[in-house]
Amino acid sequence: MSINSFGHLFRVTTWGESHGPALGATVDGCPPGVEIDEAFIQQWMDKRKPGQNKYTTQRREADEVRILSGVFEGKTTGTPIQLMIENTDQRSKDYGDIAEKFRPGHADITYWQKYGIRDYRGGGRSSARETAARVAAGGLARAALAKLVPGIEIKGYMTRMGAHEIDRDAFDWGQIDQNPFWVPDAKAAQTWAEYLDGLRKSGSSVGAVIEIVARNVPAGLGAPIYGKLDTDLAAAMMSINAVKGVEIGEGMSAAMLTGELNADEIAMGPDGPEYSSNHAGGILGGISTGQDVVVRFAVKPTSSILQTRKTITKSGQEAEIITKGRHDPCVGIRAVPVGEAMMACVILDHLLLDRGQTGGVRGPIG
Amino acid sequence: MSINSFGHLFRVTTWGESHGPALGATVDGCPPGVEIDEAFIQQWMDKRKPGQNKYTTQRREADEVRILSGVFEGKTTGTPIQLMIENTDQRSKDYGDIAEKFRPGHADITYWQKYGIRDYRGGGRSSARETAARVAAGGLARAALAKLVPGIEIKGYMTRMGAHEIDRDAFDWGQIDQNPFWVPDAKAAQTWAEYLDGLRKSGSSVGAVIEIVARNVPAGLGAPIYGKLDTDLAAAMMSINAVKGVEIGEGMSAAMLTGELNADEIAMGPDGPEYSSNHAGGILGGISTGQDVVVRFAVKPTSSILQTRKTITKSGQEAEIITKGRHDPCVGIRAVPVGEAMMACVILDHLLLDRGQTGGVRGPIG
Amino acid sequence: MSINSFGHLFRVTTWGESHGPALGATVDGCPPGVEIDEAFIQQWMDKRKPGQNKYTTQRREADEVRILSGVFEGKTTGTPIQLMIENTDQRSKDYGDIAEKFRPGHADITYWQKYGIRDYRGGGRSSARETAARVAAGGLARAALAKLVPGIEIKGYMTRMGAHEIDRDAFDWGQIDQNPFWVPDAKAAQTWAEYLDGLRKSGSSVGAVIEIVARNVPAGLGAPIYGKLDTDLAAAMMSINAVKGVEIGEGMSAAMLTGELNADEIAMGPDGPEYSSNHAGGILGGISTGQDVVVRFAVKPTSSILQTRKTITKSGQEAEIITKGRHDPCVGIRAVPVGEAMMACVILDHLLLDRGQTGGVRGPIG
Amino acid sequence: MSINSFGHLFRVTTWGESHGPALGATVDGCPPGVEIDEAFIQQWMDKRKPGQNKYTTQRREADEVRILSGVFEGKTTGTPIQLMIENTDQRSKDYGDIAEKFRPGHADITYWQKYGIRDYRGGGRSSARETAARVAAGGLARAALAKLVPGIEIKGYMTRMGAHEIDRDAFDWGQIDQNPFWVPDAKAAQTWAEYLDGLRKSGSSVGAVIEIVARNVPAGLGAPIYGKLDTDLAAAMMSINAVKGVEIGEGMSAAMLTGELNADEIAMGPDGPEYSSNHAGGILGGISTGQDVVVRFAVKPTSSILQTRKTITKSGQEAEIITKGRHDPCVGIRAVPVGEAMMACVILDHLLLDRGQTGGVRGPIG
């Protein structure tokens, strides 16, 4: 059991602090023979990279991944893959004030209470910078999935920023990559830009909801009872910094439905079962149905804001704090590639687990 | 790695099917010296037991727990504890129809697709009957917690049934045990009773939201990054049958808040830090703060309903199905003790993990 | 992580004490569709069962296994399998003396020191009775292996009892099942019978070496670096009560060889690589070669003897002890089926793990 | 479950190949507040470092460890610690021949059979170079142990090289660090030097036995049944390259003893129980007794020798091979610090596990 690890057979251990020399992911259990190079992973890193526009932290990091092991002549060998990202823009002088004061809404106080020591520079291990390592591992998982499940697609986007929700009727996949918010709606993108700009200038921040969809996931993935596909996805998403809620398919709204509205009816299509709807989010009894796997999660607003907040110091004195570092007014934006990475890792993991456990047995239908 | 297990140091493996001879929980890692007997566990079993009123399945099960190992002269010995519950009212003739047809919204089809074989009697392993084993393990966890954390309290209740939500202003702890819905509001209890009675008579079902609160949890529990307290709680709750969403503290609504509204301010109280609010749900950076730990989850409506639904058979024929067995019109009711049990197990597990990992080190404040 | 469990994907958790109501194995991860019934498992149980001749403990146990879950219509379903064995001949009055005194060479003192409580009746959890659960799980593993690796054979035998070693030149597979010692040599069987009879009558006991061979194991099993096939076999065998040493292939004697004598040369046979010898014991770099997998382990003499030994009491008083219970003069005899069971479990586990991790990829030779 | 990892709570994942850019250990679960720096770890690295005398491989590696995470202001923070060692002397031209031919006694053929791809340069992942990462992790474990168990000592030495065994009567702790073989006997050191020199010149190699002793280990460590202290030590040592046998205390010789000779009698000393002998090797029922923990393991002779051996090529052709790289005539020499490192990691791991599981409960004696 390794606490900084996740996954059963595709196992990712992340390491590193916000202001240390480097951080990375030690990935064990990647299948052999997967074509991979640093450039392939880099494209996903670049999606998460800070400082790309005024809506994300102005910290400048190249976020360049180096593969230090487990790949030979362009292919994975089945041995552990070390993905290292050196920190280049650490500028730790920004963080002097928080050595003594605990930022409200941050892990500062709980790390101190748990460990009796904390690397306060930029939040140390609790910084969202840790998610760079997840994205690197996710890039690797995508490469393996591409080999093992041709046609699989994993895509994330924002569905809410603060008070603003997308219009599902205007949903446009083509828009997602066209705006800094990964929002599938050109009009929303414009509204959100103005909204966030205002928040940013006032030194405030706001929360968001992100939805991740995986298409063409084979039926049969998921390990009941405590390694259900939805269980592992819930854990994966909840482990991302600032996440406070996770939903599968209909999510919390399922509580408002009756049985006849909620249960997706089944018909027989040319390639197997077809469903009348997808309230289930592609998962029944913890096992994938072959429909789109749909996960949603809520990210709370960044707690590091330019407004004065009450707190205490290590010595127990009451104090006020303004967090002056370079922060994200809506950290949810950069959570989109992180959520995608976690989805990729979880699905690959269950693919390996399923072929181990069942040998890919499938009960025939029809 | 064991798929029917959860927990790091307090590790619970459940086993058994709805209509097999017995089911149970193999609990490994319970600390030695905990006073326990069958009667103590039974009180929690009785809370979940079916057939207690007209709002839950009419299956009659005594749900009597037997302790087969790990307890000597009334105390745990540190060795594995086998908690077995024999099935008495199996009446499997009710389930003949579902041997061939897949019930919409059920795991019937995915178990078949994954394993190529399924125990269709009452849903087999995917039946909510499995949660009896969790409640037994939760009873044991409560006994251990009572010894290790005097004053700890774990309590669940319903906050929503279908369209009906509780009035937070009328919240009354004293009411929770006074009605069949564990709803903390006498007036709501009455309204819900009428509402559910109507649904039951029409052969329908409805979803629910359950909230579980743990009080007097010490600060410092939780294992960043992938064994965060909230990560493990999300997994624990999502693993419960029919759960589609999990929230910590503010939950999905955190997406709608600004940074200054969301982050709980900190002051210095006589016994340590005090917080102005609890949007965090008692967890920061995955580690408990000492505030109430608050988890909420949504349970979808039972898919086994007395209304005709379209589906297919194993041989791929389209068909209609009415599920005639004895089912819960609102399975969320019986999810309350299950959620409590999962909370108890997760907190105990993290208590053990924390003392292993840090030795219970705490950074002093003040 | 579960301390009373072993295996990665085929995961066995044993539970139960020597003198409790029952003991058993909770087996998670058995592939679906394996034909199994209680009679199949019983045949291996009977091999280990006490009281079959004068050379093993006179405790009478039917050791009847009941399958309580995970099997439907004669086949495994992929869900956890509970194998329960009720204790029938507990006769705990025999053990009164050891409640206060620690038996030298036994776990009495260490369980007390670790847990502050112990079930002293028959050694409680530390009794060799726990191995009955392993044998049950091993029977299940054999059934799964028979389906997945036709032709696989797992066989154990004794190669040493005290001062007496087998004559390798007289090795006769056919003799193994013909004598109470599982010794592959009719002449040795006779000599050993006289030798052990003498020891038994004098109230003494003696150690033994057991060798387990697995034939027709496919090449490619084993998970470097820390789940090597030999690593997991070493752990599996060392976990058996009273085992003090484990060897693979040449074992400890490899230290005496030179490189040219030790390394098995490779030639090309009609069905693939062939080796000139098997010093490696069928494992190179932790991965099976396709040769026979050969493991040997030493079992110390039973410490419960009828001779007076010096010890102390719980209250720290020096004392003498004679252990009068019903014990095995050579516990190594009954360790043979236990070693076979562990071999079966480990090989099945690695088979599942390998197909999960590599998909059964094999580099072609020739 | 991570295959390149070991440990329950102190969890070490090693990564890296012989001829890649770097290798290392990702260590998760080190307790917070342990004083550590690179120099402390380096002293153990230097013990294992190649090229120090003519008896070990002439590969020149600085083996400099860099701590990339988890340490702040000279102390561990409780977060993962990345220990990286860059490879400097890779000289891969030496290894051209083995790209096509499988070296007898090596993992070349099995890695190929398992993964269908292998990094043949210097053996890739199967190279003994991987043990550098273990020694780094072991250095960290020693630092943590020094804080948690004052007085603990872990020391390894050779007891056999080929035909030569040490004279137990001449055992001298002071000699161990005085010769290149870590042999506790000055006279043996001289004999062995001549012996090995001859073997080296003839291009041969030889096996060895190493013994590791841990003193002042507290009673109560070890997790029955499948995480026994001896079980985990057996796995740890067997996972080291070239190890073919592992013994605890009396080891394989226990098979030759009678019960009255083997079981260590117990008396009451001023500080607790005292034992008349230590056949048990400090472990009863898988739990430490407080006596010296004694483990022994046999290392086979290096298979890379300068003598012609028969083998086959990837394309199935029979061939001859002489391995010309820079190798160890007795790889057992460098296994001494590796065995010490594994002992340190396993004991620390069980210390953490025990305090998690039992809270350090101890049954009082006297």
mmCIF file of N, CA and C in Angstrom, chain C residues 1 3 5 8 110 112-114 130 134 162 204-205 207 220 222-226 228 239 244 246 248 255 258-260 263 265 268 280 284 309-310 314-315 318 354 357 361-364 366, chain D residues 1 3 5 8 110 112-114 130 134 162 204-205 207 220 222-226 228 239 244 246 248 255 258-260 263 265 268 280 284 309-311 314-315 318 354 357 361-364 366:
data_model
loop_
_atom_site.group_PDB
_atom_site.id
_atom_site.type_symbol
_atom_site.label_atom_id
_atom_site.label_comp_id
_atom_site.label_asym_id
_atom_site.label_seq_id
_atom_site.Cartn_x
_atom_site.Cartn_y
_atom_site.Cartn_z
ATOM 1 N N MET C 1 -3.842 -3.526 1.748
ATOM 2 C CA MET C 1 -2.899 -4.466 2.352
ATOM 3 C C MET C 1 -3.574 -5.196 3.496
ATOM 4 N N ILE C 3 -2.962 -8.360 6.114
ATOM 5 C CA ILE C 3 -1.834 -9.114 6.629
ATOM 6 C C ILE C 3 -2.101 -10.603 6.650
ATOM 7 N N SER C 5 -3.549 -12.101 4.301
ATOM 8 C CA SER C 5 -3.816 -12.384 2.898
ATOM 9 C C SER C 5 -2.506 -12.560 2.146
ATOM 10 N N HIS C 8 -1.596 -11.560 -5.457
ATOM 11 C CA HIS C 8 -1.830 -10.265 -6.084
ATOM 12 C C HIS C 8 -3.244 -10.244 -6.668
ATOM 13 N N THR C 110 5.465 -14.386 21.729
ATOM 14 C CA THR C 110 5.476 -13.228 20.833
ATOM 15 C C THR C 110 4.071 -12.692 20.574
ATOM 16 N N TRP C 112 1.747 -12.737 22.737
ATOM 17 C CA TRP C 112 1.479 -11.994 23.962
ATOM 18 C C TRP C 112 2.178 -10.638 23.937
ATOM 19 N N GLN C 113 3.446 -10.660 23.525
ATOM 20 C CA GLN C 113 4.193 -9.397 23.523
ATOM 21 C C GLN C 113 3.639 -8.418 22.494
ATOM 22 N N LYS C 114 3.179 -8.935 21.363
ATOM 23 C CA LYS C 114 2.678 -8.051 20.326
ATOM 24 C C LYS C 114 1.282 -7.509 20.641
ATOM 25 N N GLU C 130 -4.233 -23.609 10.941
ATOM 26 C CA GLU C 130 -4.522 -22.567 9.937
ATOM 27 C C GLU C 130 -4.226 -23.068 8.540
ATOM 28 N N ARG C 134 -5.369 -23.033 3.881
ATOM 29 C CA ARG C 134 -4.504 -22.900 2.711
ATOM 30 C C ARG C 134 -4.739 -24.051 1.741
ATOM 31 N N GLY C 162 15.059 -35.398 9.681
ATOM 32 C CA GLY C 162 16.159 -35.417 10.624
ATOM 33 C C GLY C 162 17.464 -35.737 9.917
ATOM 34 N N SER C 204 9.761 -37.074 21.597
ATOM 35 C CA SER C 204 10.565 -36.066 20.904
ATOM 36 C C SER C 204 9.932 -35.740 19.548
ATOM 37 N N SER C 205 10.616 -34.983 18.753
ATOM 38 C CA SER C 205 10.126 -34.616 17.421
ATOM 39 C C SER C 205 11.333 -34.323 16.553
ATOM 40 N N GLY C 207 12.798 -32.433 12.578
ATOM 41 C CA GLY C 207 12.545 -31.565 11.428
ATOM 42 C C GLY C 207 12.533 -32.325 10.118
ATOM 43 N N GLY C 220 7.522 -17.348 -18.688
ATOM 44 C CA GLY C 220 7.009 -15.977 -18.669
ATOM 45 C C GLY C 220 6.286 -15.552 -17.411
ATOM 46 N N GLY C 222 6.024 -14.446 -13.519
ATOM 47 C CA GLY C 222 6.874 -13.814 -12.515
ATOM 48 C C GLY C 222 6.932 -12.330 -12.768
ATOM 49 N N ALA C 223 6.927 -11.566 -11.699
ATOM 50 C CA ALA C 223 6.831 -10.127 -11.847
ATOM 51 C C ALA C 223 8.021 -9.427 -11.214
ATOM 52 N N PRO C 224 9.050 -9.209 -11.995
ATOM 53 C CA PRO C 224 10.210 -8.494 -11.438
ATOM 54 C C PRO C 224 9.804 -7.085 -11.014
ATOM 55 N N ILE C 225 10.436 -6.586 -9.992
ATOM 56 C CA ILE C 225 11.560 -7.075 -9.207
ATOM 57 C C ILE C 225 11.103 -7.664 -7.875
ATOM 58 N N TYR C 226 9.976 -7.159 -7.367
ATOM 59 C CA TYR C 226 9.636 -7.551 -5.997
ATOM 60 C C TYR C 226 8.476 -8.532 -5.941
ATOM 61 N N LYS C 228 8.832 -11.302 -8.039
ATOM 62 C CA LYS C 228 9.425 -12.418 -8.783
ATOM 63 C C LYS C 228 8.742 -13.723 -8.395
ATOM 64 N N SER C 239 5.989 -18.531 5.025
ATOM 65 C CA SER C 239 4.822 -18.193 5.851
ATOM 66 C C SER C 239 4.191 -19.420 6.502
ATOM 67 N N LYS C 244 11.923 -22.647 8.294
ATOM 68 C CA LYS C 244 13.088 -21.821 8.630
ATOM 69 C C LYS C 244 14.015 -21.562 7.443
ATOM 70 N N VAL C 246 14.213 -21.601 2.806
ATOM 71 C CA VAL C 246 13.595 -21.856 1.503
ATOM 72 C C VAL C 246 14.669 -21.815 0.428
ATOM 73 N N ILE C 248 15.438 -22.337 -3.928
ATOM 74 C CA ILE C 248 14.955 -22.472 -5.296
ATOM 75 C C ILE C 248 16.058 -23.207 -6.082
ATOM 76 N N ALA C 255 25.946 -21.452 -3.657
ATOM 77 C CA ALA C 255 27.095 -20.689 -3.160
ATOM 78 C C ALA C 255 28.407 -21.429 -3.377
ATOM 79 N N THR C 258 30.855 -22.799 -9.208
ATOM 80 C CA THR C 258 31.440 -21.762 -10.060
ATOM 81 C C THR C 258 30.434 -21.435 -11.169
ATOM 82 N N GLY C 259 30.670 -20.320 -11.819
ATOM 83 C CA GLY C 259 29.751 -19.852 -12.857
ATOM 84 C C GLY C 259 29.530 -20.876 -13.947
ATOM 85 N N GLU C 260 30.566 -21.566 -14.346
ATOM 86 C CA GLU C 260 30.401 -22.499 -15.463
ATOM 87 C C GLU C 260 29.626 -23.745 -15.040
ATOM 88 N N ALA C 263 25.424 -22.166 -14.337
ATOM 89 C CA ALA C 263 24.496 -21.635 -15.349
ATOM 90 C C ALA C 263 24.077 -22.736 -16.313
ATOM 91 N N GLU C 265 23.095 -24.415 -19.531
ATOM 92 C CA GLU C 265 23.272 -24.076 -20.943
ATOM 93 C C GLU C 265 21.959 -24.281 -21.700
ATOM 94 N N MET C 268 18.384 -25.578 -28.618
ATOM 95 C CA MET C 268 17.080 -25.387 -29.255
ATOM 96 C C MET C 268 16.443 -26.746 -29.473
ATOM 97 N N ALA C 280 18.785 -23.647 -11.920
ATOM 98 C CA ALA C 280 17.977 -22.438 -11.694
ATOM 99 C C ALA C 280 16.654 -22.748 -11.019
ATOM 100 N N LEU C 284 14.545 -17.748 -13.936
ATOM 101 C CA LEU C 284 15.669 -16.851 -14.219
ATOM 102 C C LEU C 284 15.188 -15.410 -14.143
ATOM 103 N N ARG C 309 10.987 -28.765 29.515
ATOM 104 C CA ARG C 309 11.759 -27.641 28.995
ATOM 105 C C ARG C 309 11.613 -26.453 29.939
ATOM 106 N N LYS C 310 12.637 -25.609 29.988
ATOM 107 C CA LYS C 310 12.598 -24.428 30.854
ATOM 108 C C LYS C 310 11.903 -23.264 30.156
ATOM 109 N N LYS C 314 3.613 -15.832 32.390
ATOM 110 C CA LYS C 314 3.205 -14.457 32.096
ATOM 111 C C LYS C 314 3.631 -13.499 33.200
ATOM 112 N N SER C 315 3.635 -14.018 34.427
ATOM 113 C CA SER C 315 4.016 -13.122 35.526
ATOM 114 C C SER C 315 5.532 -13.095 35.735
ATOM 115 N N GLU C 318 10.132 -18.164 36.493
ATOM 116 C CA GLU C 318 10.735 -19.259 35.751
ATOM 117 C C GLU C 318 9.983 -20.546 36.084
ATOM 118 N N ASP C 354 0.245 -12.104 -15.039
ATOM 119 C CA ASP C 354 0.951 -11.993 -16.316
ATOM 120 C C ASP C 354 -0.004 -11.656 -17.446
ATOM 121 N N GLN C 357 -0.864 -8.016 -16.977
ATOM 122 C CA GLN C 357 0.222 -7.066 -17.199
ATOM 123 C C GLN C 357 0.724 -7.088 -18.642
ATOM 124 N N VAL C 361 1.752 -11.691 -23.823
ATOM 125 C CA VAL C 361 2.768 -11.438 -24.862
ATOM 126 C C VAL C 361 3.922 -12.406 -24.681
ATOM 127 N N ARG C 362 4.442 -12.943 -25.737
ATOM 128 C CA ARG C 362 5.642 -13.768 -25.649
ATOM 129 C C ARG C 362 6.545 -13.410 -26.822
ATOM 130 N N GLY C 363 7.806 -13.163 -26.522
ATOM 131 C CA GLY C 363 8.755 -12.915 -27.599
ATOM 132 C C GLY C 363 9.009 -14.230 -28.317
ATOM 133 N N PRO C 364 8.870 -14.262 -29.622
ATOM 134 C CA PRO C 364 9.085 -15.509 -30.341
ATOM 135 C C PRO C 364 10.562 -15.899 -30.340
ATOM 136 N N GLY C 366 13.008 -18.303 -32.514
ATOM 137 C CA GLY C 366 13.077 -19.162 -33.698
ATOM 138 C C GLY C 366 11.988 -18.826 -34.704
ATOM 139 N N MET D 1 -1.273 -2.483 -5.899
ATOM 140 C CA MET D 1 -0.177 -3.444 -6.020
ATOM 141 C C MET D 1 0.801 -3.001 -7.090
ATOM 142 N N ILE D 3 4.504 -3.915 -8.714
ATOM 143 C CA ILE D 3 5.405 -5.055 -8.789
ATOM 144 C C ILE D 3 6.857 -4.676 -8.541
ATOM 145 N N SER D 5 7.719 -2.632 -6.326
ATOM 146 C CA SER D 5 7.649 -2.033 -4.990
ATOM 147 C C SER D 5 7.706 -3.119 -3.935
ATOM 148 N N HIS D 8 5.016 -2.480 3.276
ATOM 149 C CA HIS D 8 3.615 -2.225 3.542
ATOM 150 C C HIS D 8 3.405 -0.726 3.775
ATOM 151 N N THR D 110 14.233 -14.936 -20.345
ATOM 152 C CA THR D 110 12.895 -14.866 -19.733
ATOM 153 C C THR D 110 12.261 -13.488 -19.924
ATOM 154 N N TRP D 112 12.717 -11.683 -22.491
ATOM 155 C CA TRP D 112 12.264 -11.756 -23.887
ATOM 156 C C TRP D 112 10.958 -12.547 -23.989
ATOM 157 N N GLN D 113 10.918 -13.669 -23.296
ATOM 158 C CA GLN D 113 9.723 -14.504 -23.391
ATOM 159 C C GLN D 113 8.514 -13.827 -22.751
ATOM 160 N N LYS D 114 8.741 -13.113 -21.672
ATOM 161 C CA LYS D 114 7.621 -12.479 -20.983
ATOM 162 C C LYS D 114 7.125 -11.241 -21.721
ATOM 163 N N GLU D 130 20.403 -2.406 -10.339
ATOM 164 C CA GLU D 130 19.150 -2.005 -9.665
ATOM 165 C C GLU D 130 19.325 -1.945 -8.154
ATOM 166 N N ARG D 134 18.193 0.166 -4.013
ATOM 167 C CA ARG D 134 17.821 -0.432 -2.724
ATOM 168 C C ARG D 134 18.710 0.094 -1.605
ATOM 169 N N GLY D 162 32.274 -19.863 -2.253
ATOM 170 C CA GLY D 162 32.534 -21.145 -2.888
ATOM 171 C C GLY D 162 32.739 -22.228 -1.855
ATOM 172 N N SER D 204 36.427 -17.125 -14.423
ATOM 173 C CA SER D 204 35.328 -17.832 -13.793
ATOM 174 C C SER D 204 34.666 -16.948 -12.715
ATOM 175 N N SER D 205 33.784 -17.525 -11.973
ATOM 176 C CA SER D 205 33.109 -16.799 -10.893
ATOM 177 C C SER D 205 32.681 -17.814 -9.851
ATOM 178 N N GLY D 207 29.970 -18.536 -6.149
ATOM 179 C CA GLY D 207 28.851 -18.120 -5.303
ATOM 180 C C GLY D 207 29.302 -17.765 -3.893
ATOM 181 N N GLY D 220 7.951 -8.006 19.155
ATOM 182 C CA GLY D 220 6.588 -7.649 18.741
ATOM 183 C C GLY D 220 6.433 -7.243 17.283
ATOM 184 N N GLY D 222 6.250 -7.899 13.273
ATOM 185 C CA GLY D 222 5.901 -9.008 12.386
ATOM 186 C C GLY D 222 4.398 -9.126 12.323
ATOM 187 N N ALA D 223 3.891 -9.432 11.144
ATOM 188 C CA ALA D 223 2.450 -9.429 10.954
ATOM 189 C C ALA D 223 1.957 -10.780 10.466
ATOM 190 N N PRO D 224 1.595 -11.640 11.408
ATOM 191 C CA PRO D 224 1.062 -12.928 10.997
ATOM 192 C C PRO D 224 -0.220 -12.738 10.182
ATOM 193 N N ILE D 225 -0.460 -13.605 9.227
ATOM 194 C CA ILE D 225 0.236 -14.834 8.894
ATOM 195 C C ILE D 225 1.093 -14.636 7.647
ATOM 196 N N TYR D 226 0.680 -13.725 6.784
ATOM 197 C CA TYR D 226 1.365 -13.632 5.489
ATOM 198 C C TYR D 226 2.288 -12.430 5.378
ATOM 199 N N LYS D 228 4.533 -12.106 8.027
ATOM 200 C CA LYS D 228 5.450 -12.416 9.119
ATOM 201 C C LYS D 228 6.787 -11.722 8.876
ATOM 202 N N SER D 239 14.458 -11.507 -3.487
ATOM 203 C CA SER D 239 14.286 -10.579 -4.609
ATOM 204 C C SER D 239 15.610 -9.999 -5.099
ATOM 205 N N LYS D 244 19.432 -17.618 -4.341
ATOM 206 C CA LYS D 244 18.736 -18.896 -4.570
ATOM 207 C C LYS D 244 18.260 -19.564 -3.288
ATOM 208 N N VAL D 246 17.249 -18.757 1.160
ATOM 209 C CA VAL D 246 17.178 -17.849 2.304
ATOM 210 C C VAL D 246 16.928 -18.676 3.558
ATOM 211 N N ILE D 248 16.480 -18.448 7.988
ATOM 212 C CA ILE D 248 16.278 -17.674 9.218
ATOM 213 C C ILE D 248 16.846 -18.505 10.364
ATOM 214 N N ALA D 255 16.034 -28.806 9.918
ATOM 215 C CA ALA D 255 15.458 -30.105 9.543
ATOM 216 C C ALA D 255 16.182 -31.263 10.215
ATOM 217 N N THR D 258 16.294 -32.277 16.597
ATOM 218 C CA THR D 258 15.111 -32.750 17.321
ATOM 219 C C THR D 258 14.500 -31.561 18.069
ATOM 220 N N GLY D 259 13.278 -31.764 18.496
ATOM 221 C CA GLY D 259 12.550 -30.689 19.167
ATOM 222 C C GLY D 259 13.262 -30.147 20.385
ATOM 223 N N GLU D 260 13.900 -31.014 21.148
ATOM 224 C CA GLU D 260 14.525 -30.542 22.382
ATOM 225 C C GLU D 260 15.819 -29.758 22.095
ATOM 226 N N ALA D 263 14.289 -25.942 20.110
ATOM 227 C CA ALA D 263 13.512 -24.866 20.749
ATOM 228 C C ALA D 263 14.354 -24.158 21.808
ATOM 229 N N GLU D 265 15.199 -22.375 24.994
ATOM 230 C CA GLU D 265 14.558 -22.265 26.312
ATOM 231 C C GLU D 265 14.538 -20.808 26.786
ATOM 232 N N MET D 268 14.082 -15.739 32.814
ATOM 233 C CA MET D 268 13.712 -14.348 33.076
ATOM 234 C C MET D 268 14.959 -13.561 33.423
ATOM 235 N N ALA D 280 16.044 -19.882 16.635
ATOM 236 C CA ALA D 280 14.896 -19.254 15.972
ATOM 237 C C ALA D 280 15.303 -18.076 15.105
ATOM 238 N N LEU D 284 9.662 -15.847 16.331
ATOM 239 C CA LEU D 284 8.764 -16.957 16.665
ATOM 240 C C LEU D 284 7.366 -16.628 16.163
ATOM 241 N N ARG D 309 30.197 -20.709 -23.436
ATOM 242 C CA ARG D 309 29.021 -21.451 -23.002
ATOM 243 C C ARG D 309 28.071 -21.618 -24.177
ATOM 244 N N LYS D 310 27.317 -22.705 -24.160
ATOM 245 C CA LYS D 310 26.353 -22.946 -25.238
ATOM 246 C C LYS D 310 25.035 -22.216 -24.976
ATOM 247 N N THR D 311 24.493 -21.669 -26.026
ATOM 248 C CA THR D 311 23.206 -20.989 -25.880
ATOM 249 C C THR D 311 22.498 -20.951 -27.222
ATOM 250 N N LYS D 314 18.007 -15.281 -30.575
ATOM 251 C CA LYS D 314 16.579 -14.937 -30.675
ATOM 252 C C LYS D 314 15.900 -15.676 -31.819
ATOM 253 N N SER D 315 16.669 -15.906 -32.870
ATOM 254 C CA SER D 315 16.060 -16.584 -34.019
ATOM 255 C C SER D 315 16.140 -18.109 -33.886
ATOM 256 N N GLU D 318 21.443 -22.299 -32.499
ATOM 257 C CA GLU D 318 22.356 -22.634 -31.415
ATOM 258 C C GLU D 318 23.649 -21.853 -31.620
ATOM 259 N N ASP D 354 3.427 -2.162 12.898
ATOM 260 C CA ASP D 354 3.041 -2.584 14.249
ATOM 261 C C ASP D 354 2.418 -1.438 15.030
ATOM 262 N N GLN D 357 -1.054 -1.018 13.619
ATOM 263 C CA GLN D 357 -1.995 -2.103 13.887
ATOM 264 C C GLN D 357 -2.279 -2.281 15.372
ATOM 265 N N VAL D 361 1.031 -1.790 21.512
ATOM 266 C CA VAL D 361 0.583 -2.561 22.696
ATOM 267 C C VAL D 361 1.617 -3.639 23.005
ATOM 268 N N ARG D 362 1.925 -3.873 24.222
ATOM 269 C CA ARG D 362 2.794 -5.001 24.606
ATOM 270 C C ARG D 362 2.204 -5.652 25.838
ATOM 271 N N GLY D 363 2.057 -6.974 25.781
ATOM 272 C CA GLY D 363 1.613 -7.681 26.971
ATOM 273 C C GLY D 363 2.750 -7.669 27.984
ATOM 274 N N PRO D 364 2.482 -7.261 29.213
ATOM 275 C CA PRO D 364 3.540 -7.205 30.224
ATOM 276 C C PRO D 364 3.981 -8.612 30.632
ATOM 277 N N GLY D 366 5.936 -10.314 33.777
ATOM 278 C CA GLY D 366 6.493 -10.056 35.094
ATOM 279 C C GLY D 366 5.878 -8.819 35.720
#
